[in-house]
Tab-separated table of C-alpha atoms in Angstrom:
chain	number	residue	atom	x	y	z
A	8	MET	CA	-20.186	-7.512	34.232
A	9	ASN	CA	-16.718	-5.331	34.558
A	10	LYS	CA	-15.952	-3.339	31.624
A	11	LYS	CA	-12.892	-4.374	30.116
A	12	PHE	CA	-9.806	-2.107	29.425
A	13	TYR	CA	-6.717	-3.262	27.589
A	14	ILE	CA	-3.192	-1.248	27.798
A	15	THR	CA	0.262	-2.079	26.325
A	16	THR	CA	3.695	-0.610	25.926
A	17	THR	CA	5.935	-0.934	23.133
A	18	LEU	CA	8.646	-4.125	23.792
A	19	PRO	CA	12.126	-2.702	24.408
A	20	TYR	CA	14.853	-4.503	22.658
A	21	VAL	CA	16.756	-7.149	24.951
A	22	ASN	CA	20.150	-5.458	23.615
A	23	ALA	CA	20.895	-3.153	26.803
A	24	GLU	CA	19.698	-2.094	30.048
A	25	PRO	CA	16.386	-0.532	30.669
A	26	HIS	CA	16.949	3.402	30.956
A	27	LEU	CA	14.934	6.253	32.188
A	28	GLY	CA	13.441	6.854	28.890
A	29	PHE	CA	11.890	3.620	28.581
A	30	ALA	CA	10.759	3.860	32.509
A	31	LEU	CA	8.782	7.017	31.691
A	32	GLU	CA	6.449	4.918	29.508
A	33	ILE	CA	5.616	1.943	31.755
A	34	ILE	CA	5.194	4.386	34.504
A	35	GLN	CA	3.055	6.318	32.330
A	36	ALA	CA	1.132	3.014	30.990
A	37	ASP	CA	0.904	1.689	34.761
A	38	ALA	CA	-0.485	5.303	35.987
A	39	VAL	CA	-3.640	4.648	33.309
A	40	ALA	CA	-3.988	0.829	34.308
A	41	ARG	CA	-4.586	1.903	37.950
A	42	TYR	CA	-6.657	4.654	37.140
A	43	HIS	CA	-8.749	2.126	35.226
A	44	GLN	CA	-8.751	-0.624	37.942
A	45	LEU	CA	-9.813	2.282	40.530
A	46	LEU	CA	-12.912	2.821	38.242
A	47	GLY	CA	-13.404	-0.700	38.869
A	48	GLU	CA	-12.906	-2.126	35.360
A	49	ASP	CA	-11.181	-5.302	34.472
A	50	VAL	CA	-7.443	-4.317	33.359
A	51	PHE	CA	-5.235	-6.294	31.185
A	52	PHE	CA	-1.942	-4.752	31.058
A	53	ASN	CA	0.676	-6.112	28.605
A	54	PHE	CA	4.464	-5.643	28.760
A	55	GLY	CA	7.444	-7.495	27.571
A	56	THR	CA	10.610	-7.714	25.413
A	57	ASP	CA	11.106	-7.779	21.598
A	58	GLU	CA	14.008	-10.609	21.354
A	59	HIS	CA	14.667	-11.161	17.440
A	60	GLY	CA	16.731	-8.978	14.912
A	61	LEU	CA	20.219	-8.140	13.818
A	62	LYS	CA	20.487	-6.049	16.405
A	63	ILE	CA	20.172	-8.877	19.168
A	64	TYR	CA	22.151	-11.507	16.926
A	65	ARG	CA	25.085	-9.359	16.902
A	66	LYS	CA	25.251	-8.445	20.461
A	67	ALA	CA	24.946	-12.265	21.420
A	68	LEU	CA	27.586	-13.206	19.086
A	69	GLU	CA	29.604	-10.157	20.370
A	70	GLU	CA	29.131	-11.618	23.952
A	71	LYS	CA	29.852	-15.290	22.210
A	72	LYS	CA	26.351	-16.517	23.685
A	73	ASP	CA	23.541	-18.655	21.976
A	74	PRO	CA	21.087	-15.774	21.301
A	75	LYS	CA	18.266	-17.531	23.156
A	76	LYS	CA	20.153	-17.544	25.985
A	77	TYR	CA	21.546	-14.296	25.548
A	78	CYS	CA	17.477	-13.092	25.754
A	79	ASP	CA	16.757	-14.946	28.893
A	80	GLU	CA	19.148	-13.063	30.506
A	81	TYR	CA	17.954	-9.389	29.331
A	82	ALA	CA	14.122	-10.952	29.258
A	83	ALA	CA	14.778	-11.533	33.312
A	84	ARG	CA	16.331	-7.976	33.799
A	85	PHE	CA	13.278	-6.423	32.348
A	86	ASP	CA	10.690	-8.460	34.329
A	87	LYS	CA	12.548	-7.235	37.591
A	88	LEU	CA	11.379	-3.562	36.620
A	89	LYS	CA	7.780	-4.925	38.077
A	90	GLU	CA	9.304	-5.012	41.657
A	91	ALA	CA	11.627	-2.058	41.287
A	92	LEU	CA	9.053	0.595	39.941
A	93	ASN	CA	6.254	-1.052	41.286
A	94	LEU	CA	4.266	-1.869	38.379
A	95	SER	CA	1.029	-3.259	38.001
A	96	TYR	CA	1.238	-5.230	34.533
A	97	ASN	CA	-0.321	-8.592	34.189
A	98	ASN	CA	1.431	-10.048	31.352
A	99	PHE	CA	4.965	-10.350	30.447
A	100	ILE	CA	5.392	-11.570	26.741
A	101	ARG	CA	8.267	-12.413	25.110
A	102	THR	CA	8.785	-12.579	21.189
A	103	THR	CA	10.373	-15.781	21.785
A	104	ASP	CA	7.428	-17.494	23.371
A	105	PRO	CA	6.062	-20.875	21.276
A	106	HIS	CA	2.427	-19.005	21.307
A	107	HIS	CA	3.755	-15.545	19.953
A	108	ILE	CA	5.882	-17.290	17.232
A	109	LYS	CA	2.621	-19.243	16.093
A	110	ALA	CA	0.142	-16.175	15.945
A	111	THR	CA	2.805	-14.442	13.831
A	112	ARG	CA	3.301	-16.993	11.448
A	113	GLU	CA	-0.976	-17.227	10.973
A	114	PHE	CA	-0.795	-13.427	10.547
A	115	TRP	CA	1.889	-13.743	8.076
A	116	ARG	CA	-0.564	-16.210	6.389
A	117	ARG	CA	-3.528	-13.908	6.704
A	118	CYS	CA	-1.675	-11.106	5.085
A	119	ASP	CA	-0.489	-13.265	2.201
A	120	LYS	CA	-4.091	-14.467	1.647
A	121	SER	CA	-5.227	-10.554	1.420
A	122	GLY	CA	-2.631	-10.393	-1.401
A	123	ASP	CA	-0.313	-7.923	0.486
A	124	ILE	CA	3.017	-10.255	0.569
A	125	TYR	CA	5.057	-10.263	-2.771
A	126	LYS	CA	8.974	-11.092	-3.185
A	127	LYS	CA	11.263	-8.855	-4.790
A	128	ASN	CA	14.959	-7.578	-4.886
A	129	TYR	CA	15.893	-4.616	-3.520
A	130	LYS	CA	19.085	-2.392	-2.164
A	131	ALA	CA	18.516	-0.125	0.794
A	132	LYS	CA	20.101	2.027	3.247
A	133	TYR	CA	19.781	0.649	6.805
A	134	CYS	CA	20.125	1.653	10.223
A	135	VAL	CA	20.857	-1.574	12.566
A	136	GLY	CA	19.797	0.868	16.005
A	137	CYS	CA	16.383	1.602	14.628
A	138	GLU	CA	15.818	-1.809	12.862
A	139	LEU	CA	14.702	0.152	10.054
A	140	GLU	CA	15.374	1.086	6.462
A	141	LYS	CA	16.049	4.684	5.632
A	142	THR	CA	15.302	7.288	2.751
A	143	ASP	CA	17.656	9.647	1.923
A	144	SER	CA	15.179	12.602	3.211
A	145	GLU	CA	15.300	10.730	6.694
A	146	LEU	CA	19.173	11.417	6.809
A	147	GLU	CA	20.900	13.990	8.445
A	148	ASN	CA	24.529	14.264	7.290
A	149	GLY	CA	23.980	11.060	5.406
A	150	ARG	CA	23.119	9.312	8.956
A	151	CYS	CA	20.297	8.394	10.589
A	152	PRO	CA	19.367	11.148	13.430
A	153	ILE	CA	18.580	8.807	16.270
A	154	HIS	CA	21.790	6.712	15.899
A	155	PRO	CA	24.276	9.238	14.503
A	156	ASN	CA	27.211	7.358	15.909
A	157	LYS	CA	26.217	3.861	14.021
A	158	GLU	CA	27.559	3.206	10.020
A	159	LEU	CA	24.275	2.770	7.900
A	160	GLU	CA	24.184	-0.653	6.068
A	161	ILE	CA	23.757	-0.765	2.377
A	162	ILE	CA	21.376	-4.228	2.194
A	163	GLU	CA	21.130	-5.938	-1.364
A	164	GLU	CA	18.922	-9.239	-1.610
A	165	GLU	CA	15.722	-10.717	-2.398
A	166	ASN	CA	12.999	-10.171	0.278
A	167	TYR	CA	9.223	-10.675	0.610
A	168	PHE	CA	7.746	-7.165	1.093
A	169	PHE	CA	4.379	-6.029	2.267
A	170	ARG	CA	1.839	-3.988	0.134
A	171	PHE	CA	1.874	-0.881	2.241
A	172	SER	CA	1.369	1.348	-0.543
A	173	LYS	CA	-2.434	-0.074	-0.748
A	174	TYR	CA	-3.463	1.428	2.648
A	175	GLN	CA	-3.216	4.885	2.012
A	176	LYS	CA	-6.748	5.824	1.426
A	177	PRO	CA	-8.027	3.181	4.033
A	178	LEU	CA	-5.503	4.576	6.682
A	179	LEU	CA	-6.631	8.253	6.076
A	180	ASP	CA	-10.227	6.934	6.326
A	181	PHE	CA	-9.734	5.545	9.527
A	182	TYR	CA	-8.024	8.895	10.887
A	183	GLU	CA	-10.768	10.768	9.683
A	184	LYS	CA	-13.465	8.742	11.530
A	185	ASN	CA	-11.221	8.379	14.278
A	186	PRO	CA	-10.221	11.886	15.376
A	187	SER	CA	-8.569	11.313	18.810
A	188	PHE	CA	-7.039	7.927	17.549
A	189	VAL	CA	-3.169	9.732	17.989
A	190	ILE	CA	-2.766	11.522	21.230
A	191	PRO	CA	-1.577	14.465	21.115
A	192	GLU	CA	-3.107	16.241	18.189
A	193	SER	CA	0.646	17.276	16.839
A	194	LYS	CA	1.638	13.548	16.380
A	195	SER	CA	-1.789	12.980	14.688
A	196	ASN	CA	-1.347	15.404	12.345
A	197	GLU	CA	2.146	14.467	11.487
A	198	ILE	CA	1.410	10.616	10.718
A	199	LYS	CA	-1.663	11.959	8.402
A	200	THR	CA	0.894	14.182	6.468
A	201	PHE	CA	3.326	11.093	6.325
A	202	VAL	CA	0.312	8.899	4.787
A	203	LYS	CA	-0.634	11.640	2.576
A	204	ASN	CA	2.722	12.067	0.994
A	205	GLY	CA	2.126	8.476	-0.155
A	206	LEU	CA	3.469	5.104	1.163
A	207	GLN	CA	6.171	2.874	0.125
A	208	ASP	CA	6.124	-1.017	0.381
A	209	PHE	CA	8.271	-2.287	2.666
A	210	SER	CA	10.567	-5.474	3.424
A	211	ILE	CA	9.298	-7.770	5.726
A	212	SER	CA	11.936	-10.645	5.696
A	213	ARG	CA	15.511	-11.111	5.772
A	214	LEU	CA	17.868	-14.150	4.273
A	215	LYS	CA	18.013	-16.731	6.811
A	216	SER	CA	21.715	-17.344	5.890
A	217	LYS	CA	22.663	-13.960	6.336
A	218	MET	CA	20.514	-13.356	9.756
A	219	PRO	CA	19.408	-16.820	11.229
A	220	TRP	CA	17.822	-15.338	14.333
A	221	GLY	CA	14.264	-14.668	13.689
A	222	ILE	CA	10.828	-16.332	12.996
A	223	GLU	CA	10.900	-18.410	10.033
A	224	VAL	CA	8.629	-17.365	6.907
A	225	PRO	CA	5.898	-19.941	6.422
A	226	GLY	CA	6.426	-21.910	3.684
A	227	ASP	CA	9.802	-20.701	3.085
A	228	PRO	CA	12.700	-21.846	5.062
A	229	GLU	CA	15.174	-19.510	3.375
A	230	HIS	CA	13.658	-16.581	5.117
A	231	VAL	CA	13.137	-15.236	8.161
A	232	MET	CA	10.550	-12.630	9.078
A	233	PHE	CA	12.006	-9.086	9.763
A	234	VAL	CA	12.075	-8.006	13.334
A	235	TRP	CA	9.142	-5.063	12.979
A	236	PHE	CA	6.708	-7.758	11.375
A	237	ASP	CA	7.152	-10.496	14.363
A	238	ALA	CA	7.089	-7.951	17.089
A	239	LEU	CA	4.055	-5.916	16.354
A	240	VAL	CA	1.916	-9.247	16.418
A	241	ASN	CA	2.670	-9.523	20.114
A	242	TYR	CA	-0.347	-7.098	20.881
A	243	ILE	CA	-2.805	-9.407	19.624
A	244	SER	CA	-0.683	-12.892	20.714
A	245	ALA	CA	-0.522	-11.313	24.292
A	246	VAL	CA	-4.620	-11.921	24.245
A	247	GLY	CA	-5.057	-15.107	22.822
A	248	TRP	CA	-4.993	-14.767	18.950
A	249	PRO	CA	-5.437	-16.503	16.897
A	250	ASP	CA	-6.433	-19.736	19.206
A	251	ASP	CA	-8.769	-18.192	22.066
A	252	LYS	CA	-11.040	-16.176	19.838
A	253	GLU	CA	-13.216	-15.512	23.276
A	254	LYS	CA	-10.103	-13.911	25.073
A	255	PHE	CA	-9.087	-11.886	21.993
A	256	GLU	CA	-12.707	-10.325	21.751
A	257	LYS	CA	-12.804	-9.720	25.497
A	258	TRP	CA	-9.926	-7.532	25.255
A	259	TRP	CA	-9.598	-6.363	21.864
A	260	PRO	CA	-9.081	-3.362	20.866
A	261	VAL	CA	-5.780	-1.990	22.776
A	262	ILE	CA	-4.502	1.351	24.049
A	263	GLN	CA	-0.893	1.692	23.206
A	264	LEU	CA	1.940	4.039	24.567
A	265	ALA	CA	4.772	4.654	22.457
A	266	GLY	CA	7.693	7.221	22.163
A	267	LYS	CA	7.805	9.423	18.947
A	268	ASP	CA	10.568	7.408	17.241
A	269	ASN	CA	7.764	4.775	17.113
A	270	LEU	CA	5.121	6.932	15.595
A	271	ARG	CA	4.971	5.567	12.148
A	272	GLN	CA	5.106	1.774	12.974
A	273	GLN	CA	2.479	1.869	15.186
A	274	THR	CA	-0.269	4.376	14.050
A	275	ALA	CA	0.470	3.508	10.537
A	276	VAL	CA	2.612	0.159	9.802
A	277	TRP	CA	0.724	-1.937	12.397
A	278	GLN	CA	-2.678	-0.683	11.542
A	279	ALA	CA	-2.438	-1.297	7.977
A	280	MET	CA	-1.202	-4.740	9.170
A	281	LEU	CA	-4.161	-5.395	11.071
A	282	LEU	CA	-6.278	-4.031	8.005
A	283	SER	CA	-4.848	-6.596	5.985
A	284	ALA	CA	-5.073	-9.412	8.229
A	285	GLY	CA	-8.927	-8.825	8.293
A	286	LEU	CA	-8.829	-7.576	12.163
A	287	PRO	CA	-10.139	-4.542	14.075
A	288	ASN	CA	-7.330	-1.487	14.496
A	289	SER	CA	-6.153	-0.382	17.928
A	290	LYS	CA	-8.456	1.611	20.368
A	291	GLN	CA	-5.944	4.972	20.509
A	292	ILE	CA	-2.250	5.308	20.630
A	293	PHE	CA	-0.496	7.832	22.809
A	294	ILE	CA	2.810	8.991	21.807
A	295	HIS	CA	4.921	10.111	24.269
A	296	GLY	CA	8.277	12.407	24.046
A	297	PHE	CA	11.919	11.697	24.892
A	298	ILE	CA	13.688	12.633	28.021
A	299	THR	CA	17.209	14.533	27.312
A	300	VAL	CA	19.825	14.283	30.422
A	301	ASN	CA	21.571	17.764	30.734
A	302	GLY	CA	20.229	18.755	27.559
A	303	GLN	CA	21.731	15.979	25.499
A	304	LYS	CA	19.865	12.966	24.134
A	305	ILE	CA	20.365	9.560	26.421
A	306	SER	CA	22.780	7.275	24.636
A	307	LYS	CA	25.485	4.857	25.558
A	308	SER	CA	28.208	6.242	23.558
A	309	LEU	CA	27.836	9.527	25.607
A	310	GLY	CA	27.958	7.469	28.823
A	311	ASN	CA	24.492	9.612	30.156
A	312	THR	CA	22.199	6.514	30.647
A	313	ILE	CA	20.364	6.852	34.258
A	314	ASN	CA	19.300	3.298	35.667
A	315	PRO	CA	15.846	3.956	36.813
A	316	VAL	CA	16.125	1.287	39.472
A	317	GLU	CA	19.157	2.754	40.702
A	318	VAL	CA	17.269	6.077	41.020
A	319	ALA	CA	14.407	4.194	42.722
A	320	LYS	CA	16.611	2.498	44.990
A	321	LYS	CA	18.464	5.850	46.186
A	322	TYR	CA	15.341	8.119	46.331
A	323	GLY	CA	12.374	5.488	46.668
A	324	VAL	CA	10.181	4.630	43.880
A	325	ASP	CA	7.692	7.057	44.455
A	326	ALA	CA	9.810	9.768	44.006
A	327	LEU	CA	10.957	8.703	40.792
A	328	ARG	CA	7.367	8.017	39.536
A	329	TYR	CA	6.390	11.629	40.579
A	330	TYR	CA	9.578	13.218	38.990
A	331	LEU	CA	8.317	11.485	35.657
A	332	LEU	CA	4.625	12.086	35.881
A	333	ALA	CA	4.921	15.382	37.058
A	334	LYS	CA	7.983	17.370	35.519
A	335	ILE	CA	8.226	15.690	32.365
A	336	ASN	CA	5.677	16.949	29.387
A	337	PRO	CA	3.753	13.650	28.582
A	338	TYR	CA	3.433	15.329	25.225
A	339	ASP	CA	7.019	16.996	24.264
A	340	ASP	CA	10.678	16.175	25.001
A	341	SER	CA	11.749	17.262	28.281
A	342	ASP	CA	15.252	17.417	30.132
A	343	PHE	CA	16.204	15.460	33.692
A	344	THR	CA	18.734	16.279	35.936
A	345	PHE	CA	19.428	15.560	39.252
A	346	GLU	CA	19.478	18.887	40.519
A	347	LYS	CA	15.998	19.492	39.170
A	348	PHE	CA	14.747	16.201	40.272
A	349	GLU	CA	16.236	16.409	44.077
A	350	GLN	CA	14.872	20.099	44.046
A	351	ALA	CA	11.080	18.556	43.180
A	352	TYR	CA	11.862	16.159	46.017
A	353	ASN	CA	12.648	18.496	48.249
A	354	SER	CA	9.925	21.199	47.656
A	355	GLU	CA	7.091	19.333	46.663
A	356	LEU	CA	7.707	15.835	48.160
A	357	ALA	CA	9.322	16.571	51.482
A	358	ASN	CA	7.953	19.902	52.072
A	359	GLY	CA	4.431	19.765	50.433
A	360	LEU	CA	2.699	16.640	50.486
A	361	GLY	CA	5.211	15.042	53.287
A	362	ASN	CA	4.840	17.898	55.726
A	363	LEU	CA	1.248	18.259	55.194
A	364	VAL	CA	0.568	14.569	56.078
A	365	SER	CA	2.951	14.568	58.914
A	366	ARG	CA	1.613	18.405	60.522
A	367	VAL	CA	-2.075	17.245	60.480
A	368	ALA	CA	-1.440	13.666	61.944
A	369	LYS	CA	0.361	15.491	65.003
A	370	LEU	CA	-2.675	17.997	65.395
A	371	CYS	CA	-4.951	14.990	65.454
A	372	GLU	CA	-2.758	13.113	68.115
A	373	SER	CA	-3.638	16.087	70.172
A	374	SER	CA	-7.330	15.780	69.898
A	375	ASN	CA	-9.215	13.377	71.829
A	376	LYS	CA	-11.703	12.472	69.399
A	377	ASP	CA	-12.264	9.792	67.077
A	378	PHE	CA	-11.776	10.830	63.139
A	379	GLU	CA	-14.427	9.542	60.651
A	380	THR	CA	-13.475	7.764	57.126
A	381	SER	CA	-15.090	8.620	53.912
A	382	LYS	CA	-15.496	7.060	50.692
A	383	PRO	CA	-13.334	9.253	48.514
A	384	SER	CA	-13.753	10.225	44.971
A	385	LEU	CA	-11.631	11.215	42.194
A	386	TYR	CA	-11.217	14.997	41.298
A	387	GLU	CA	-13.004	15.646	38.116
A	388	ARG	CA	-9.912	17.401	36.928
A	389	VAL	CA	-8.004	14.452	37.557
A	390	GLU	CA	-9.722	12.472	35.844
A	391	ASP	CA	-9.804	14.545	32.659
A	392	SER	CA	-6.252	14.958	32.746
A	393	ILE	CA	-5.624	11.053	32.746
A	394	ASN	CA	-7.966	10.527	30.061
A	395	ASP	CA	-5.931	13.087	28.084
A	396	TYR	CA	-2.552	11.556	29.306
A	397	ARG	CA	-1.505	14.801	31.003
A	398	PHE	CA	-0.418	13.353	33.936
A	399	ASP	CA	1.372	16.606	34.867
A	400	LEU	CA	-1.891	18.485	35.044
A	401	ALA	CA	-3.259	15.576	37.052
A	402	LEU	CA	-0.684	15.881	39.712
A	403	TYR	CA	-1.061	19.580	39.549
A	404	THR	CA	-4.442	19.675	40.439
A	405	ILE	CA	-3.586	17.095	43.351
A	406	TRP	CA	-0.694	19.403	44.494
A	407	ALA	CA	-3.061	22.799	44.075
A	408	ARG	CA	-5.233	21.007	46.848
A	409	ILE	CA	-2.131	20.256	48.985
A	410	SER	CA	-1.085	23.929	49.161
A	411	GLU	CA	-4.675	24.926	49.639
A	412	LEU	CA	-5.006	22.983	52.702
A	413	ASP	CA	-1.550	24.162	54.037
A	414	GLN	CA	-3.027	27.759	53.563
A	415	GLU	CA	-6.182	27.004	55.665
A	416	ILE	CA	-4.177	25.393	58.496
A	417	ASN	CA	-1.746	28.604	58.732
A	418	ILE	CA	-4.910	30.571	58.447
A	419	LYS	CA	-7.427	28.861	60.934
A	420	LYS	CA	-4.105	27.866	63.658
A	421	PRO	CA	-5.693	24.816	65.133
A	422	TRP	CA	-2.751	24.246	67.519
A	423	GLU	CA	-4.191	27.131	69.115
A	424	LYS	CA	-7.769	26.171	69.553
A	425	GLU	CA	-9.535	23.928	72.220
A	426	ASP	CA	-10.164	20.300	71.609
A	427	ASP	CA	-13.784	21.001	70.312
A	428	GLU	CA	-12.982	23.676	67.916
A	429	LEU	CA	-9.432	21.648	67.067
A	430	TYR	CA	-11.705	18.979	65.765
A	431	GLN	CA	-14.152	20.805	63.672
A	432	ILE	CA	-11.182	22.492	61.859
A	433	LEU	CA	-9.353	19.354	61.367
A	434	LYS	CA	-12.332	17.169	60.625
A	435	PRO	CA	-12.842	18.080	56.886
A	436	ILE	CA	-9.060	18.619	56.461
A	437	VAL	CA	-8.598	14.949	57.312
A	438	LEU	CA	-11.322	13.555	54.953
A	439	GLU	CA	-9.614	15.860	52.100
A	440	ILE	CA	-6.483	14.077	53.062
A	441	GLN	CA	-7.962	10.746	52.501
A	442	LYS	CA	-9.205	11.872	49.115
A	443	ILE	CA	-5.741	13.251	48.218
A	444	ALA	CA	-4.530	9.534	48.978
A	445	PHE	CA	-7.074	8.139	46.812
A	446	ASN	CA	-6.594	10.192	43.921
A	447	LEU	CA	-2.441	9.757	44.355
A	448	LYS	CA	-3.220	5.824	43.627
A	449	PRO	CA	-2.471	5.749	40.073
A	450	PHE	CA	0.527	7.996	40.287
A	451	LEU	CA	2.345	7.149	43.758
A	452	PRO	CA	0.508	3.903	44.841
A	453	GLU	CA	2.724	3.042	47.824
A	454	THR	CA	2.581	6.900	49.432
A	455	ALA	CA	-1.427	6.480	49.003
A	456	ASP	CA	-1.336	3.059	50.677
A	457	LYS	CA	0.829	4.654	53.514
A	458	ILE	CA	-1.428	7.777	54.094
A	459	GLU	CA	-4.856	5.871	53.679
A	460	LYS	CA	-3.475	3.320	56.483
A	461	GLN	CA	-2.450	6.309	58.603
A	462	TYR	CA	-5.685	8.511	58.312
A	463	THR	CA	-8.063	5.566	58.331
A	464	GLN	CA	-7.495	5.065	61.925
A	465	SER	CA	-10.133	6.468	64.475
A	466	LYS	CA	-7.260	7.919	66.331
A	467	ILE	CA	-4.829	9.077	63.610
A	468	LYS	CA	-1.224	9.010	64.902
A	469	SER	CA	2.115	10.796	63.475
A	470	GLY	CA	4.363	8.426	61.726
A	471	LYS	CA	7.660	8.158	59.981
A	472	PRO	CA	8.112	10.888	56.986
A	473	LEU	CA	6.922	9.819	53.675
A	474	PHE	CA	9.712	11.554	52.068
A	475	PRO	CA	12.879	12.605	54.416
A	476	ARG	CA	14.453	15.696	53.224
A	477	LEU	CA	17.613	15.443	51.362
């Protein structure tokens, strides 16, 4: 029986178009999912949309739409990413799905049964952009550092709270037993420090009279669940919990990808909630950095958002995938400019990979002999790099091989040789290009398929350039 592998991204809010920063996360997850498919594993790849909360409710009112209809329109736009970015996810969950709503209510009941849910009056500063309460120590100049253009709101009401403070020791014990639970190490250290400094219970409901767009709290129709409590449950509802025990046990636990602004919610809050509900923790969480554009944070107010679908249409989906995986540091923040993007396209895709594939195919055409097909394997360094989420290093390994083959061709000058000698020089190069195509499958699937089709013919013929020069 094949090994099972479950991977998920976070769920984007449906209050804006997909942007480059989210494309990074889903393309990284797609590369990991495709890699595990290559290993012959059964892969469950979850993606979807987060559709409740104040931010979405206000946006729907602003556009004079019913919140559910508003969500339907935006969810469809996110699901179109599958084709636009050539993604392999096989589950698209929406937090308005009836099954998810049922699962979330059952999850609430379990946490309540553990004695971890209680009611109290409270007053807090609230960032609608993050859909999170903010303490004074988290603010810069009295504003949320992630949404400095949004006024903080003061919330004063009676809410249900989750007993997060109870889980300081269990979380620290869990991190201790699972040292590679959070990748990279810098983010692992950051969350350990946060938990060591003490945990505050947090609000998990809103008064329905003020904010009706949410899942009703079991047994209390005056309250709806806070958006984060509801959304996090998608990772288990996606694999059949609580109705389909067999499906849940088949896939759980999960590998999660999330941006650094999600660190606390995914690696501490969600893990404490799982412990409270008596469920196993996630398997591993990879936290990636942000993309800046021309040195500035991506923001609608700055007008510097980049639509990944438009970039893929203009340059080709694999050109976008290559840049996000090879040139964006997976662990840290990285900058995107169209100048850097086009430079990488010309030097590494058109002149590097594209030129190698095209010149070798042309040389093969001038040989009378048939070329064989091997059963290629993954380079060990590529495997190690993907396992560490170092997509940049994996692609660096492949491009180093491309460069070596180019040098070998320049030294051996096969175009000056007679057919027998020409064939002897080209034979190992052809096999290596087949191997390069195989190694590209997780990253540039479309390009890998094109090379494979061209190079597994007994008579290799030249074709259209893979990446026409800009």
